[in-house]
């Protein structure tokens, strides 16, 4: 083989390596994960459900935290930090679900307290009525 042939092969090899390297760089840049749409929608739905249960009144802190985390998730999407966005969206959903559960518990406790009061009143009335008949 002469030096011209070896030189051409070396040039082709360098060109092939450069092309492969360029393709890998393009693939790396293009491999940004997609936006966590499902997680964001789930968080929005959970916040909406919590608002319908009146969580703003009974679990305002938790509902506020859910809203703040959703806003941070949306900011992370704009910054193309999809992993952080997905995590924040999941945390937002959990906070909203907790707010709804806390609201339901507070409302159930209020109903329970009211039933205890009504039962106590009924027992008092029954005892008074039975005492008058004797």
PDB file of C-alpha atoms in Angstrom:
ATOM      1  CA  UNK A   1       0.000   0.000   0.000  1.00  0.00           C
ATOM      2  CA  UNK A   2       1.184   3.422  -0.710  1.00  0.00           C
ATOM      3  CA  UNK A   3       0.996   6.448   1.549  1.00  0.00           C
ATOM      4  CA  UNK A   4      -1.809   8.051  -0.498  1.00  0.00           C
ATOM      5  CA  UNK A   5      -4.124   5.096   0.092  1.00  0.00           C
ATOM      6  CA  UNK A   6      -3.345   5.072   3.802  1.00  0.00           C
ATOM      7  CA  UNK A   7      -3.943   8.801   3.983  1.00  0.00           C
ATOM      8  CA  UNK A   8      -7.368   8.440   2.314  1.00  0.00           C
ATOM      9  CA  UNK A   9      -8.356   5.628   4.691  1.00  0.00           C
ATOM     10  CA  UNK A  10      -7.284   7.745   7.683  1.00  0.00           C
ATOM     11  CA  UNK A  11      -9.327  10.678   6.406  1.00  0.00           C
ATOM     12  CA  UNK A  12     -12.369   8.493   5.857  1.00  0.00           C
ATOM     13  CA  UNK A  13     -11.995   6.992   9.312  1.00  0.00           C
ATOM     14  CA  UNK A  14     -11.756  10.420  10.918  1.00  0.00           C
ATOM     15  CA  UNK A  15     -14.785  11.588   8.942  1.00  0.00           C
ATOM     16  CA  UNK A  16     -16.777   8.525  10.001  1.00  0.00           C
ATOM     17  CA  UNK A  17     -15.817   9.009  13.663  1.00  0.00           C
ATOM     18  CA  UNK A  18     -16.755  12.691  13.452  1.00  0.00           C
ATOM     19  CA  UNK A  19     -20.099  11.828  11.851  1.00  0.00           C
ATOM     20  CA  UNK A  20     -20.890   9.227  14.512  1.00  0.00           C
ATOM     21  CA  UNK A  21     -19.870  11.655  17.252  1.00  0.00           C
ATOM     22  CA  UNK A  22     -22.068  14.358  15.768  1.00  0.00           C
ATOM     23  CA  UNK A  23     -24.994  11.986  15.501  1.00  0.00           C
ATOM     24  CA  UNK A  24     -24.556  10.970  19.139  1.00  0.00           C
ATOM     25  CA  UNK A  25     -24.470  14.606  20.251  1.00  0.00           C
ATOM     26  CA  UNK A  26     -27.634  15.360  18.321  1.00  0.00           C
ATOM     27  CA  UNK A  27     -29.318  12.299  19.804  1.00  0.00           C
ATOM     28  CA  UNK A  28     -28.234  13.342  23.303  1.00  0.00           C
ATOM     29  CA  UNK A  29     -29.699  16.812  22.839  1.00  0.00           C
ATOM     30  CA  UNK A  30     -32.889  15.430  21.359  1.00  0.00           C
ATOM     31  CA  UNK A  31     -33.381  12.931  24.165  1.00  0.00           C
ATOM     32  CA  UNK A  32     -34.943  15.402  26.600  1.00  0.00           C
ATOM     33  CA  UNK A  33     -37.768  13.448  28.205  1.00  0.00           C
ATOM     34  CA  UNK A  34     -41.273  14.537  27.305  1.00  0.00           C
ATOM     35  CA  UNK A  35     -43.233  16.796  29.612  1.00  0.00           C
ATOM     36  CA  UNK A  36     -45.010  14.876  32.378  1.00  0.00           C
ATOM     37  CA  UNK A  37     -48.465  15.748  31.043  1.00  0.00           C
ATOM     38  CA  UNK A  38     -50.253  12.928  32.876  1.00  0.00           C
ATOM     39  CA  UNK A  39     -48.758  13.907  36.235  1.00  0.00           C
ATOM     40  CA  UNK A  40     -49.551  17.581  35.695  1.00  0.00           C
ATOM     41  CA  UNK A  41     -53.152  16.784  34.754  1.00  0.00           C
ATOM     42  CA  UNK A  42     -53.526  14.480  37.757  1.00  0.00           C
ATOM     43  CA  UNK A  43     -52.278  17.241  40.052  1.00  0.00           C
ATOM     44  CA  UNK A  44     -54.666  19.779  38.509  1.00  0.00           C
ATOM     45  CA  UNK A  45     -57.576  17.354  38.887  1.00  0.00           C
ATOM     46  CA  UNK A  46     -56.694  16.620  42.519  1.00  0.00           C
ATOM     47  CA  UNK A  47     -56.515  20.339  43.299  1.00  0.00           C
ATOM     48  CA  UNK A  48     -59.856  20.904  41.593  1.00  0.00           C
ATOM     49  CA  UNK A  49     -61.420  18.043  43.566  1.00  0.00           C
ATOM     50  CA  UNK A  50     -59.994  19.408  46.820  1.00  0.00           C
ATOM     51  CA  UNK A  51     -61.397  22.851  46.045  1.00  0.00           C
ATOM     52  CA  UNK A  52     -64.848  21.339  45.448  1.00  0.00           C
ATOM     53  CA  UNK A  53     -64.751  19.700  48.882  1.00  0.00           C
ATOM     54  CA  UNK A  54     -64.094  23.115  50.472  1.00  0.00           C
ATOM     55  CA  UNK A  55     -60.488  22.291  51.340  1.00  0.00           C
ATOM     56  CA  UNK A  56     -59.669  25.987  51.175  1.00  0.00           C
ATOM     57  CA  UNK A  57     -61.613  26.341  54.419  1.00  0.00           C
ATOM     58  CA  UNK A  58     -60.566  23.187  56.256  1.00  0.00           C
ATOM     59  CA  UNK A  59     -57.097  22.440  54.832  1.00  0.00           C
ATOM     60  CA  UNK A  60     -55.876  25.738  53.459  1.00  0.00           C
ATOM     61  CA  UNK A  61     -52.197  25.032  54.168  1.00  0.00           C
ATOM     62  CA  UNK A  62     -52.184  21.725  52.355  1.00  0.00           C
ATOM     63  CA  UNK A  63     -54.145  23.111  49.413  1.00  0.00           C
ATOM     64  CA  UNK A  64     -51.750  26.069  49.203  1.00  0.00           C
ATOM     65  CA  UNK A  65     -48.782  23.698  49.192  1.00  0.00           C
ATOM     66  CA  UNK A  66     -50.385  21.687  46.382  1.00  0.00           C
ATOM     67  CA  UNK A  67     -50.874  24.830  44.300  1.00  0.00           C
ATOM     68  CA  UNK A  68     -47.300  25.997  44.939  1.00  0.00           C
ATOM     69  CA  UNK A  69     -45.840  22.635  43.918  1.00  0.00           C
ATOM     70  CA  UNK A  70     -47.929  22.599  40.755  1.00  0.00           C
ATOM     71  CA  UNK A  71     -46.652  26.071  39.882  1.00  0.00           C
ATOM     72  CA  UNK A  72     -43.086  24.854  40.494  1.00  0.00           C
ATOM     73  CA  UNK A  73     -43.752  21.826  38.292  1.00  0.00           C
ATOM     74  CA  UNK A  74     -44.926  24.074  35.463  1.00  0.00           C
ATOM     75  CA  UNK A  75     -41.810  26.229  35.897  1.00  0.00           C
ATOM     76  CA  UNK A  76     -39.644  23.101  35.735  1.00  0.00           C
ATOM     77  CA  UNK A  77     -41.342  22.093  32.461  1.00  0.00           C
ATOM     78  CA  UNK A  78     -40.495  25.486  30.968  1.00  0.00           C
ATOM     79  CA  UNK A  79     -36.904  25.029  32.147  1.00  0.00           C
ATOM     80  CA  UNK A  80     -36.946  21.581  30.452  1.00  0.00           C
ATOM     81  CA  UNK A  81     -36.269  19.834  33.760  1.00  0.00           C
ATOM     82  CA  UNK A  82     -38.811  17.084  33.177  1.00  0.00           C
ATOM     83  CA  UNK A  83     -37.714  14.754  35.970  1.00  0.00           C
ATOM     84  CA  UNK A  84     -38.098  17.519  38.548  1.00  0.00           C
ATOM     85  CA  UNK A  85     -41.395  18.541  36.962  1.00  0.00           C
ATOM     86  CA  UNK A  86     -42.772  15.017  37.243  1.00  0.00           C
ATOM     87  CA  UNK A  87     -41.716  14.748  40.878  1.00  0.00           C
ATOM     88  CA  UNK A  88     -43.214  18.137  41.775  1.00  0.00           C
ATOM     89  CA  UNK A  89     -46.445  17.290  39.968  1.00  0.00           C
ATOM     90  CA  UNK A  90     -46.707  14.024  41.912  1.00  0.00           C
ATOM     91  CA  UNK A  91     -46.047  15.856  45.187  1.00  0.00           C
ATOM     92  CA  UNK A  92     -48.703  18.419  44.266  1.00  0.00           C
ATOM     93  CA  UNK A  93     -51.249  15.671  43.620  1.00  0.00           C
ATOM     94  CA  UNK A  94     -50.472  14.024  46.953  1.00  0.00           C
ATOM     95  CA  UNK A  95     -50.797  17.344  48.827  1.00  0.00           C
ATOM     96  CA  UNK A  96     -54.147  18.016  47.147  1.00  0.00           C
ATOM     97  CA  UNK A  97     -55.401  14.522  47.939  1.00  0.00           C
ATOM     98  CA  UNK A  98     -54.298  15.009  51.549  1.00  0.00           C
ATOM     99  CA  UNK A  99     -56.151  18.334  51.685  1.00  0.00           C
ATOM    100  CA  UNK A 100     -59.321  16.646  50.426  1.00  0.00           C
ATOM    101  CA  UNK A 101     -58.931  13.787  52.924  1.00  0.00           C
ATOM    102  CA  UNK A 102     -58.309  16.189  55.795  1.00  0.00           C
ATOM    103  CA  UNK A 103     -61.397  18.164  54.792  1.00  0.00           C
ATOM    104  CA  UNK A 104     -63.493  15.001  54.700  1.00  0.00           C
ATOM    105  CA  UNK A 105     -62.193  14.005  58.148  1.00  0.00           C
ATOM    106  CA  UNK A 106     -63.007  17.414  59.641  1.00  0.00           C
ATOM    107  CA  UNK A 107     -66.500  17.341  58.148  1.00  0.00           C
ATOM    108  CA  UNK A 108     -67.074  13.767  59.349  1.00  0.00           C
ATOM    109  CA  UNK A 109     -65.952  14.729  62.855  1.00  0.00           C
ATOM    110  CA  UNK A 110     -68.402  17.642  62.832  1.00  0.00           C
ATOM    111  CA  UNK A 111     -71.236  15.292  61.825  1.00  0.00           C
ATOM    112  CA  UNK A 112     -70.159  12.827  64.504  1.00  0.00           C
ATOM    113  CA  UNK A 113     -70.116  15.561  67.170  1.00  0.00           C
ATOM    114  CA  UNK A 114     -73.561  16.729  66.085  1.00  0.00           C
ATOM    115  CA  UNK A 115     -74.913  13.184  66.280  1.00  0.00           C
ATOM    116  CA  UNK A 116     -73.464  12.758  69.783  1.00  0.00           C
ATOM    117  CA  UNK A 117     -75.149  15.984  70.886  1.00  0.00           C
ATOM    118  CA  UNK A 118     -78.455  14.888  69.368  1.00  0.00           C
ATOM    119  CA  UNK A 119     -78.186  11.480  70.991  1.00  0.00           C
ATOM    120  CA  UNK A 120     -77.432  13.093  74.348  1.00  0.00           C
ATOM    121  CA  UNK A 121     -80.465  15.343  74.016  1.00  0.00           C
ATOM    122  CA  UNK A 122     -82.643  12.382  73.069  1.00  0.00           C
ATOM    123  CA  UNK A 123     -81.408  10.377  76.071  1.00  0.00           C
ATOM    124  CA  UNK A 124     -82.136  13.327  78.374  1.00  0.00           C
ATOM    125  CA  UNK A 125     -85.650  13.593  76.960  1.00  0.00           C
ATOM    126  CA  UNK A 126     -86.248   9.853  77.359  1.00  0.00           C
ATOM    127  CA  UNK A 127     -85.090   9.930  80.983  1.00  0.00           C
ATOM    128  CA  UNK A 128     -87.252  12.932  81.762  1.00  0.00           C
ATOM    129  CA  UNK A 129     -90.294  11.300  80.114  1.00  0.00           C
ATOM    130  CA  UNK A 130     -89.789   8.014  81.918  1.00  0.00           C
ATOM    131  CA  UNK A 131     -89.377   9.808  85.254  1.00  0.00           C
ATOM    132  CA  UNK A 132     -92.694  11.652  84.830  1.00  0.00           C
ATOM    133  CA  UNK A 133     -94.631   8.435  84.248  1.00  0.00           C
ATOM    134  CA  UNK A 134     -93.572   6.767  87.494  1.00  0.00           C
TER     135      UNK A 134
END
